[in-house]
Structures are given as C-alpha cells and as structure tokens.
Short mmCIF file of C-alpha atoms in Angstrom, two decimals:
data_model
loop_
_atom_site.label_atom_id
_atom_site.label_comp_id
_atom_site.label_asym_id
_atom_site.label_seq_id
_atom_site.Cartn_x
_atom_site.Cartn_y
_atom_site.Cartn_z
CA HIS D 1 -26.04 -7.51 4.93
CA THR D 2 -22.26 -7.73 4.91
CA VAL D 3 -21.87 -5.95 1.56
CA GLU D 4 -24.23 -3.22 2.76
CA PHE D 5 -22.12 -2.80 5.92
CA TYR D 6 -18.94 -2.21 3.89
CA GLY D 7 -20.68 0.61 2.01
CA ARG D 8 -21.07 2.73 5.13
CA PRO D 9 -19.09 6.00 5.13
CA PHE D 10 -17.02 5.20 8.24
CA ILE D 11 -15.74 1.95 6.67
CA ILE D 12 -14.46 3.53 3.43
CA PRO D 13 -11.26 5.02 4.96
CA MET D 14 -10.46 1.63 6.45
CA GLU D 15 -10.89 -0.01 3.03
CA VAL D 16 -8.50 2.53 1.50
CA ALA D 17 -6.02 1.95 4.33
CA LEU D 18 -6.25 -1.81 3.81
CA VAL D 19 -5.50 -1.45 0.10
CA GLY D 20 -2.58 0.85 0.92
CA ALA D 21 -1.22 -1.62 3.45
CA VAL D 22 -1.39 -4.50 0.97
CA ILE D 23 0.36 -2.45 -1.72
CA TYR D 24 3.06 -1.31 0.72
CA HIS D 25 3.53 -4.85 2.01
CA ALA D 26 4.08 -6.14 -1.54
CA LEU D 27 6.55 -3.39 -2.41
CA ASN D 28 8.40 -3.81 0.88
CA GLY D 29 8.72 -7.53 0.17
CA LEU D 30 10.34 -6.72 -3.17
CA ARG D 31 12.67 -4.30 -1.36
CA ILE D 32 13.71 -7.02 1.10
CA ILE D 33 14.36 -9.43 -1.77
CA LEU D 34 16.61 -6.81 -3.39
CA ILE D 35 18.46 -6.26 -0.11
CA ASP D 36 19.08 -10.01 0.19
CA PHE D 37 20.06 -10.82 -3.38
CA TRP D 38 21.48 -7.61 -4.86
CA PRO D 39 25.09 -6.89 -3.85
CA LYS D 40 24.36 -3.17 -3.50
CA GLY D 41 21.07 -3.80 -1.70
CA VAL D 42 22.29 -3.12 1.83
CA LYS D 43 24.00 0.07 0.71
CA ASN D 44 20.85 1.35 -1.00
CA GLN D 45 18.24 0.14 1.47
CA ARG D 46 17.30 3.60 2.72
CA ALA D 47 16.64 4.89 -0.79
CA MET D 48 14.69 1.75 -1.65
CA TYR D 49 12.57 2.25 1.49
CA TYR D 50 11.56 5.73 0.40
CA ILE D 51 10.94 4.55 -3.16
CA ALA D 52 8.67 1.77 -1.86
CA LEU D 53 6.85 4.18 0.44
CA ILE D 54 6.29 6.81 -2.25
CA ALA D 55 5.27 4.18 -4.80
CA ALA D 56 2.77 2.72 -2.32
CA VAL D 57 1.20 6.13 -1.77
CA LEU D 58 1.08 6.82 -5.51
CA LEU D 59 -0.49 3.44 -6.22
CA THR D 60 -2.99 3.81 -3.38
CA ILE D 61 -4.36 7.11 -4.67
CA PRO D 62 -6.01 5.64 -7.80
CA SER D 63 -7.32 2.76 -5.71
CA ALA D 64 -8.83 5.22 -3.26
CA ILE D 65 -10.51 7.10 -6.09
CA ILE D 66 -11.99 3.88 -7.44
CA ILE D 67 -13.24 2.82 -4.00
CA ILE D 68 -14.75 6.21 -3.24
CA ASN D 69 -16.44 6.49 -6.65
CA ALA D 70 -17.88 2.99 -6.30
CA GLU D 71 -19.41 3.82 -2.93
CA PHE D 72 -21.03 7.14 -3.86
#
C-alpha cells in the first residue's frame, strides 16, 4: 500500500523536491567545508553558493526525469 501511495501524481513533485533538497544539502556541506579549510573560502563563499545552487538544480533535473519516467 505504501509503494502504491508514492506513485500518486500529487506525491511526485514532493519526491523530486526531496531529491533536490538532498543534493543541495550535500553540495552545501562541501561548500561549508571549503569555507572552513580553504584560505580563500571566506572570500569566495558567495560564488561557491551560486555554484552549489546551480549544480544542485542541474543534478536534480536528471533525477526528476528518472522519477517521472518511472511513475508513468
């Protein structure tokens, strides 16, 4: 019953958002590590934020395609 519930159309956007959040969280963690341990990290934190954000979006798109194709 649970697997069937996750296949409903209104749940699919939430699954994609969850994947995107996990990807962003991982990339943001790497960004924070760089800020802490790289001497130029604080200076470049704004650029690294946008890089992490754009990379998260770009990595979420293929995941969304896979999720949507698996459900339909």
